[in-house]
Structures are given as structure tokens and as C-alpha cells.
Coordinates of C-alpha atoms and ligand atoms in Angstrom, one line a residue:
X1 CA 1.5 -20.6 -33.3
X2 CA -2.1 -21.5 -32.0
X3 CA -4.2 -19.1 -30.3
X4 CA -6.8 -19.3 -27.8
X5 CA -9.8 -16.8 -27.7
X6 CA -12.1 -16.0 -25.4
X7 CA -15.0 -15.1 -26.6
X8 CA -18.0 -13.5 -25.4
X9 CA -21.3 -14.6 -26.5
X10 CA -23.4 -12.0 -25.2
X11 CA -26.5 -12.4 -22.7
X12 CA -28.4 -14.9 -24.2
X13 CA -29.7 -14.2 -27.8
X14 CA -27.2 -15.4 -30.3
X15 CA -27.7 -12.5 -32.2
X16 CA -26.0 -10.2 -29.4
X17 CA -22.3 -11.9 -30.1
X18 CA -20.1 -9.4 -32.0
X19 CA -19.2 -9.7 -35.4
X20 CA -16.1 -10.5 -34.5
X21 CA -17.1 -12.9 -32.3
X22 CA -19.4 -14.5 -34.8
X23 CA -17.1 -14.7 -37.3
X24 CA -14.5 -16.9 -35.1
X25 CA -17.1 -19.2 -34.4
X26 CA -17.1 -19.3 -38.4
X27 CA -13.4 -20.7 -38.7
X28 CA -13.0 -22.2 -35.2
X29 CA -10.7 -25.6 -34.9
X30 CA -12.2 -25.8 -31.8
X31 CA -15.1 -24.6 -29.5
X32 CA -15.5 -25.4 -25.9
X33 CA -18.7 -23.4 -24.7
X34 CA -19.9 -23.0 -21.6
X35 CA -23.5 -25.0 -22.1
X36 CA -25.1 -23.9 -18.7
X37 CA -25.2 -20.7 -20.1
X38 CA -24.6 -20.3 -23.8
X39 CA -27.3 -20.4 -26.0
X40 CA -26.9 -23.7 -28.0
X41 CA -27.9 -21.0 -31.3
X42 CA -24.3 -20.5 -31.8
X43 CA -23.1 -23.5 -32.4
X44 CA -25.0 -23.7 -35.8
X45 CA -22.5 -20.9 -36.9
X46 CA -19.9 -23.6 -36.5
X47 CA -17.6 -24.7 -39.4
X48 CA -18.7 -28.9 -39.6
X49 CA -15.4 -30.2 -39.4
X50 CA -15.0 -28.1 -35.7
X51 CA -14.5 -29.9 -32.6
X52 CA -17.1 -29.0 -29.9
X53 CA -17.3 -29.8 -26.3
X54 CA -19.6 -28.3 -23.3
X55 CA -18.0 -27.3 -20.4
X56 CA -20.1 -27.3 -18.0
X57 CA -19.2 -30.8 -16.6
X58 CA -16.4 -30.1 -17.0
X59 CA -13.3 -28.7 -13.9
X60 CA -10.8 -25.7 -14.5
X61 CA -8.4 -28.7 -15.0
X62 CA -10.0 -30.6 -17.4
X63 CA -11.3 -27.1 -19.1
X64 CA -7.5 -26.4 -19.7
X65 CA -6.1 -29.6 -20.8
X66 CA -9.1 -29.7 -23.6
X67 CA -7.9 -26.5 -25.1
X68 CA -4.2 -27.4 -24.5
X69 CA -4.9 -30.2 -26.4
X70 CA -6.9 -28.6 -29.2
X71 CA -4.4 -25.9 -29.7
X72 CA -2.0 -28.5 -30.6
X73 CA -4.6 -29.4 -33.8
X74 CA -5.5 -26.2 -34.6
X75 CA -4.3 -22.2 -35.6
X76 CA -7.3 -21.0 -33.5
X77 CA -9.6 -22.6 -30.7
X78 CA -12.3 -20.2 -29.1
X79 CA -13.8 -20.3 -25.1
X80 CA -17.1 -19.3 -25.8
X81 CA -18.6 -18.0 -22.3
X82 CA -21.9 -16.3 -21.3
X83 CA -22.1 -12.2 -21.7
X84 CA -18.5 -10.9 -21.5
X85 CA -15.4 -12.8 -20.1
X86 CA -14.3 -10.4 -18.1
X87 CA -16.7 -10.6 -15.2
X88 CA -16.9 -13.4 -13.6
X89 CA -15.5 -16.0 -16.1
X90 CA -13.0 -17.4 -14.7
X91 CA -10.8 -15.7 -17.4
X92 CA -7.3 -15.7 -15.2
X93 CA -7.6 -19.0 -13.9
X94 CA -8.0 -20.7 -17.7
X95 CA -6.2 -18.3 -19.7
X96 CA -3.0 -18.4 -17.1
X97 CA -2.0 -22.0 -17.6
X98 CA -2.2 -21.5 -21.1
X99 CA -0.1 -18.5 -21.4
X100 CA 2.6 -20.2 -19.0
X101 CA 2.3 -23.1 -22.6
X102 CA 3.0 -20.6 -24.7
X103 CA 0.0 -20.6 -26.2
X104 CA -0.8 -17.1 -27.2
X105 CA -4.5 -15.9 -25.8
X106 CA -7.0 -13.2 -27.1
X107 CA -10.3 -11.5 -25.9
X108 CA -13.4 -10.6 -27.5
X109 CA -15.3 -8.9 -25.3
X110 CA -19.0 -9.3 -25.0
X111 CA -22.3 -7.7 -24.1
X112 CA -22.4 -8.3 -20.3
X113 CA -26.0 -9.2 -18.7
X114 CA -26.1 -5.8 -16.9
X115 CA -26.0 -4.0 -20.2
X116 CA -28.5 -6.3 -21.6
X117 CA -30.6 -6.1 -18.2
X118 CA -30.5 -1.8 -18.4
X119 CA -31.6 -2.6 -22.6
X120 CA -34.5 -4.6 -22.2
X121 CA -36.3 -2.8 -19.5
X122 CA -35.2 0.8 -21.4
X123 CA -33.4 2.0 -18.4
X124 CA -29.9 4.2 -18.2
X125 CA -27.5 3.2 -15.9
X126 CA -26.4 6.3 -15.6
X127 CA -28.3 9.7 -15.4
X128 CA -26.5 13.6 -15.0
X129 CA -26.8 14.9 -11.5
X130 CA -28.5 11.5 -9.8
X131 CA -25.8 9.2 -10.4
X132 CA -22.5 8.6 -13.0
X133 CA -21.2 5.6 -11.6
X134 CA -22.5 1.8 -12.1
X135 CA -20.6 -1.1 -9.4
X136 CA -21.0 -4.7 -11.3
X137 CA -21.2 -6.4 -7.3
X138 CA -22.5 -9.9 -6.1
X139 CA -23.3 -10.9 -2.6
X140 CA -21.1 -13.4 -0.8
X141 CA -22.1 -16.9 -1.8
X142 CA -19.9 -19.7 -1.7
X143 CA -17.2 -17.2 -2.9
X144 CA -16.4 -14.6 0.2
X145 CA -16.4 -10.7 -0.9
X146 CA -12.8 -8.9 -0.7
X147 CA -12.8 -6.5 2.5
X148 CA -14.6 -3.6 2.1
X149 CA -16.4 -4.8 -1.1
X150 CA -20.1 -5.8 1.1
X151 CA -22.9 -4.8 -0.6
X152 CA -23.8 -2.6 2.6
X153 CA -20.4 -0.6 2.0
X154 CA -21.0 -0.1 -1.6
X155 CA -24.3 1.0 -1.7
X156 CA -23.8 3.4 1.0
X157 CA -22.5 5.7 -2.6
X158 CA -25.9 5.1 -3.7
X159 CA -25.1 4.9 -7.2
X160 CA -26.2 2.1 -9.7
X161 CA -25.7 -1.1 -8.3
X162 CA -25.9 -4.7 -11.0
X163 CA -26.3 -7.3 -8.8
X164 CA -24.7 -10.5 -10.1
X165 CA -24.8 -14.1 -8.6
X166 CA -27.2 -13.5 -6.4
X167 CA -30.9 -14.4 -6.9
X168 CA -30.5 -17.2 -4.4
X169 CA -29.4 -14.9 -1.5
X170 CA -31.9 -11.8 -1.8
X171 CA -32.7 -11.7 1.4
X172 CA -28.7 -10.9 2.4
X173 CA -29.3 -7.8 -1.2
X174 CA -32.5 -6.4 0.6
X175 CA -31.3 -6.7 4.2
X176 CA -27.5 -4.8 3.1
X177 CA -29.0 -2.3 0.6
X178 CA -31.7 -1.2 3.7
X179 CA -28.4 -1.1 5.9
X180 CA -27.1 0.7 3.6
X181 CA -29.8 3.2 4.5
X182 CA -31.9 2.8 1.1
X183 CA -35.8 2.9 1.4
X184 CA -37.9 -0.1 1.4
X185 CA -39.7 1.3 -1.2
X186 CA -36.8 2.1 -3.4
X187 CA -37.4 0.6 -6.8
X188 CA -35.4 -2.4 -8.5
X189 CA -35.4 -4.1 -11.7
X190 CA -34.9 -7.6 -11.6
X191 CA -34.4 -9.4 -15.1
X192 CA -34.3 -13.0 -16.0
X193 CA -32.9 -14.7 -19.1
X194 CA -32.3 -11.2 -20.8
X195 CA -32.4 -11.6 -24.5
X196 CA -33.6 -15.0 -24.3
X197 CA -35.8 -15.8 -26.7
X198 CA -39.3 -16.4 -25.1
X199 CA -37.8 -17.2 -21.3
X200 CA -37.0 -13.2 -20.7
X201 CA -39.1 -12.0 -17.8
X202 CA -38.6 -8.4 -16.6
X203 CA -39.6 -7.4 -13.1
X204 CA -39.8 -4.5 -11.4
X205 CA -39.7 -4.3 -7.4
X206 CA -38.6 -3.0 -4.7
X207 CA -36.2 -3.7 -1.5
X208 CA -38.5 -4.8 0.4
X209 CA -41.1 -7.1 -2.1
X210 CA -37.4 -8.4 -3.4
X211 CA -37.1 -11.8 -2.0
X212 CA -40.8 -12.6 -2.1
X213 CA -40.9 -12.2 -5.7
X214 CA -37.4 -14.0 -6.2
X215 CA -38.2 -17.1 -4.8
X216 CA -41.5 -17.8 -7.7
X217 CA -39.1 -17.3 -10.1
X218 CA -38.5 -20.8 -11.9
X219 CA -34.9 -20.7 -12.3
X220 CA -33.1 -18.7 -10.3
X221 CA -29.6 -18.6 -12.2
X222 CA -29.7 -16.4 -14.8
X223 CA -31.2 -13.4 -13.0
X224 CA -29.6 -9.6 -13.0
X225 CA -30.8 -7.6 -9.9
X226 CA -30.4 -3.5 -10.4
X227 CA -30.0 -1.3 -7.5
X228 CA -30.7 2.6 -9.2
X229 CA -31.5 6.1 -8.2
X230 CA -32.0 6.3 -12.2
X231 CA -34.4 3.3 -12.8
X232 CA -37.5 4.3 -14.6
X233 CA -35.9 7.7 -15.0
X234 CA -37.4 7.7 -18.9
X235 CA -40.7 7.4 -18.1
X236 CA -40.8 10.2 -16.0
X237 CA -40.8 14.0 -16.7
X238 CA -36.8 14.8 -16.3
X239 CA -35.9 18.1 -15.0
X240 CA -33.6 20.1 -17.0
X241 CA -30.9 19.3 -15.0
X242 CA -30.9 15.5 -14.7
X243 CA -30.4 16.5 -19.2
X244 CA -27.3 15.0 -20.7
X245 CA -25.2 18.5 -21.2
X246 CA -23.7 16.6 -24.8
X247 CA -27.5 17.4 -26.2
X248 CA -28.3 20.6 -24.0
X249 CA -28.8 23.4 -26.6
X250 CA -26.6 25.7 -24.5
X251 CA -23.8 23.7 -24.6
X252 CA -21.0 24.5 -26.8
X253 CA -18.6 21.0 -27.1
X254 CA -16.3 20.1 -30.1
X255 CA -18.8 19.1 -32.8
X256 CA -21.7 21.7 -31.9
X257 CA -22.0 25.4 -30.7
X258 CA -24.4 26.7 -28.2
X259 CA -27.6 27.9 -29.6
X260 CA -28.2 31.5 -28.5
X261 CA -31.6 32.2 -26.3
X262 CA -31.1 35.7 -26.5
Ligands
SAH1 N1 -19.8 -12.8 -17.8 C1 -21.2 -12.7 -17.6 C2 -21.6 -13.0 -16.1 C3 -21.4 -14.4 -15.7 S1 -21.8 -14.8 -14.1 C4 -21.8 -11.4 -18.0 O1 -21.0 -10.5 -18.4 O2 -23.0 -11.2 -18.1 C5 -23.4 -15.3 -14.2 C6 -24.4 -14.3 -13.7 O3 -24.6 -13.3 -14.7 C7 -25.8 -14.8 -13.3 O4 -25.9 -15.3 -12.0 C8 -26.7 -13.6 -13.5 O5 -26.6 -12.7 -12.4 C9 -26.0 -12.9 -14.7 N2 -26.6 -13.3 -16.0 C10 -26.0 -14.0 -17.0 N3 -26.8 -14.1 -18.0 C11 -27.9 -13.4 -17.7 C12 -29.1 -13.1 -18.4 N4 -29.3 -13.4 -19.7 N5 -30.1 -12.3 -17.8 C13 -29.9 -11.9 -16.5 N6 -28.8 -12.1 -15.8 C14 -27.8 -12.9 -16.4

């Protein structure tokens, strides 16, 4: 029976795919990849008798009835989509009408543009005693938020905060994170094109300089905006207690003991 993968390609840089990923792409039938936002790098990893379309004219509709139809050819087709397809790829909507076929469907997951975001500008996302949780958020655009899921509700837990889909609406991020109670001043990261060869630019802000600085970007689509108590927290002195306990040297844990002091 034919199966349909989704496949993450990562941020930007072909080489951040997985293995696995990559070597999919290596026996694929068939590839339909998301050309807005895939890098065109991976198609060279294609076998040359593989069928290859870009979605990105593409509707839901026609999206589905391309892999339909390729999984008719061929033991496996791939869905090659931007960082991983789990956030915000439309995953449900294109694997459902193929599971309702029969078709069988897998996941490879992918380095989301948060994680690449946090890589390239050397920052943790999370940091002991300042904050251990990370909300992957947007703003309302054209698609609404769920109730209780505004930006100004979740940043009221002041925890780290990767902004997707929103460098076009900065002014509604700054004006909700302030609501929110967070200082003007607070800092943010705001990356573009992470892991893109040559296009990456990595800014750092804050809430109030955010929508200034947004608007000269060039293209305002591929940005990640980071809300963090813990941004730039490795070029700082740390105290001892913002210290990852798995490394402090009085911490006893399954694969080390506590070294004495005494
Ligand atoms: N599934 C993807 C997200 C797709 S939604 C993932 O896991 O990353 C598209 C949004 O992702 C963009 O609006 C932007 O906020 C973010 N994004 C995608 N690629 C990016 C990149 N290379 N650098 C920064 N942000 C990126």
C-alpha cells in the first residue's frame, strides 16, 4: 500500500533535514514541496525519475488530489514543508482526506524555526529558576486566536514566548506583551531566514523599538520573534542558581554522584 510522508525540511538550510528525512527524498515517487518556503537545495537529493511539483499555487484541494494521485504510482510520496509539520502546516487538513483513502500517512518531524531562531543567536529557551516553559504563539491575523490563547493572556506567565506569523502585525506583539505588563525595554530576538544561507539576519530589540525595526526588514515572512526572561542569559555572568542542577557538582542523579565540598 502507498504511503504518504510528511516530511520536515527544517528552517531553511538543507542541511538541517534529518537523515531520515534526507534519505526519503533519496527514493521518493513523488515530492510536492512547499516552494514559498523550502529551500529549492533539497530537491537536488531527488531520485531523477521523481515527480516534483510546488505547492505553493497550489489550494488544500488541489494539494490533496496531487498526492492522491501520486500515491496511486508510487510505494512512497513525501510533503516536504518548511521546519517541522506539526506547527502550523496544515498537517490535519491534508493528511485527513488521505487517511479517509486509505492511504496510509507518516511524520518526520523537523527542526522547527524557533529551535533554529534560539540556535543561531546562542540563546536557551529555557533557563532553571527564570523560566521552564516555551508557548510556540502567533498573533491573530487573518486566522482568529482560540479564546483565551491572546498574546496578552499568555504572556501574562512570562515565560518564553516564539512568536510565529506575525512580523506583519508587531505593533498588536508589542502593544499585548506591554499589556501583558512586560517592560518596554524588555529585550527580544527577532530572527529572519534562520539558517539561510547568506539571507539570515539576527536582531536583537526590544518591545518597544519592535515594530520600527520590523517594518525595514525586506521580507517580512520568514521572521521568528522571541519573547524571553532568558534571552542573552549566556553572555551574562549566571548566578549559581539560574545553573542547570544535571551539571551542579552537588547533585547526585543516576549517572553521577555529588562531589563532596567538605
Ligand atoms: N512549521 C514551521 C512553521 C511554519 S509557519 C516551523 O516549524 O518552523 C511559517 C512561520 O514560521 C513564519 O511566519 C515565521 O514566523 C516562521 N519561520 C519559518 N521559517 C523561518 C526561518 N527560517 N526563520 C525565522 N522564522 C521562520
Amino acid at each position: 500500500m502507498a504511503k504518504v510522508w510528511f516530511v520536515g525540511a527544517g528552517p531553511g538550510d538543507p542541511d538541517l533535514i534529518t537523515v531520515r528525512g534526507r534519505a526519503l527524498l533519496a527514493r521518493a515517487g513523488a515530492v510536492l514541496y512547499a516552494g514559498s518556503l523550502v529551500s529549492p537545495g533539497h530537491l537536488q537529493y531527488l531520485p531523477a525519475t521523481c515527480t516534483v511539483a510546488d505547492s505553493s499555487g497550489m489550494t488544500l484541494e488541489e494539494m490533496v488530489a496531487w498526492l492522491l494521485a501520486q500515491a496511486g504510482q508510487h510505494p512512497e510520496v513525501v510533503r516536504l514543508q518548511t521546519g517541522d509539520p506539526s506547527l502550523y502546516g496544515a498537517l490535519a487538513e491534508t493528511a485527513g482526506p488521505l487517511l479517509a483513502s486509505g492511504i496510509e500517512v507518516g511524520v518526520i518531524p523537523g527542526v522547527s524555526s524557533a529551535m533554529a531562531s534560539a540556535a543561531v543567536a546562542v540563546e536557551t529557551l529555557t533557563l532553571p529558576e527564570v523560566t521552564q516553559t516555551v508557548i510556540l504563539t502567533r498573533v491573530a491575523g487573518r486566522t482568529p486566536m482560540p479564546d483565551g490563547e491572546q498574546l496578552q493572556a499568555l504572556a501574562r506567565h512570562r515565560c518564553t514566548l516564539c512568536i510565529f506569523l506575525s512580523a506583519t502585525l508587531v505593533e498588536t506583539v508589542a502593544a499585548e506583551l506591554i499589556a501583558a505588563g512586560w517592560s518596554p525595554t524588555a529585550p527580544l530576538l527577532v530572527v529572519h531566514k534562520a539558517s539561510w544561507p547568506g539571507e539570515e539576519q539576527v536582531i536583537r530589540t526590544n518591545v518597544s523599538d519592535l515594530a520600527n525595526l520590523c517594518r525595514s526588514l525586506p521580507v517580512q515572512g520568514q521572521t521568528m520573534i522571541i519573547a524571553s526572561p532568558a534571552l542573552t542569559a549566556a553572555r551574562h555572568a549566571m548566578p549559581l542558581e539560574t545553573r542547570s542542577r544535571l551539571y551542579d557538582p552537588a547533585f547526585t542523579h543516576g549517572f553521577r554522584s555529588a562531589i563532596s565540598t567538605e
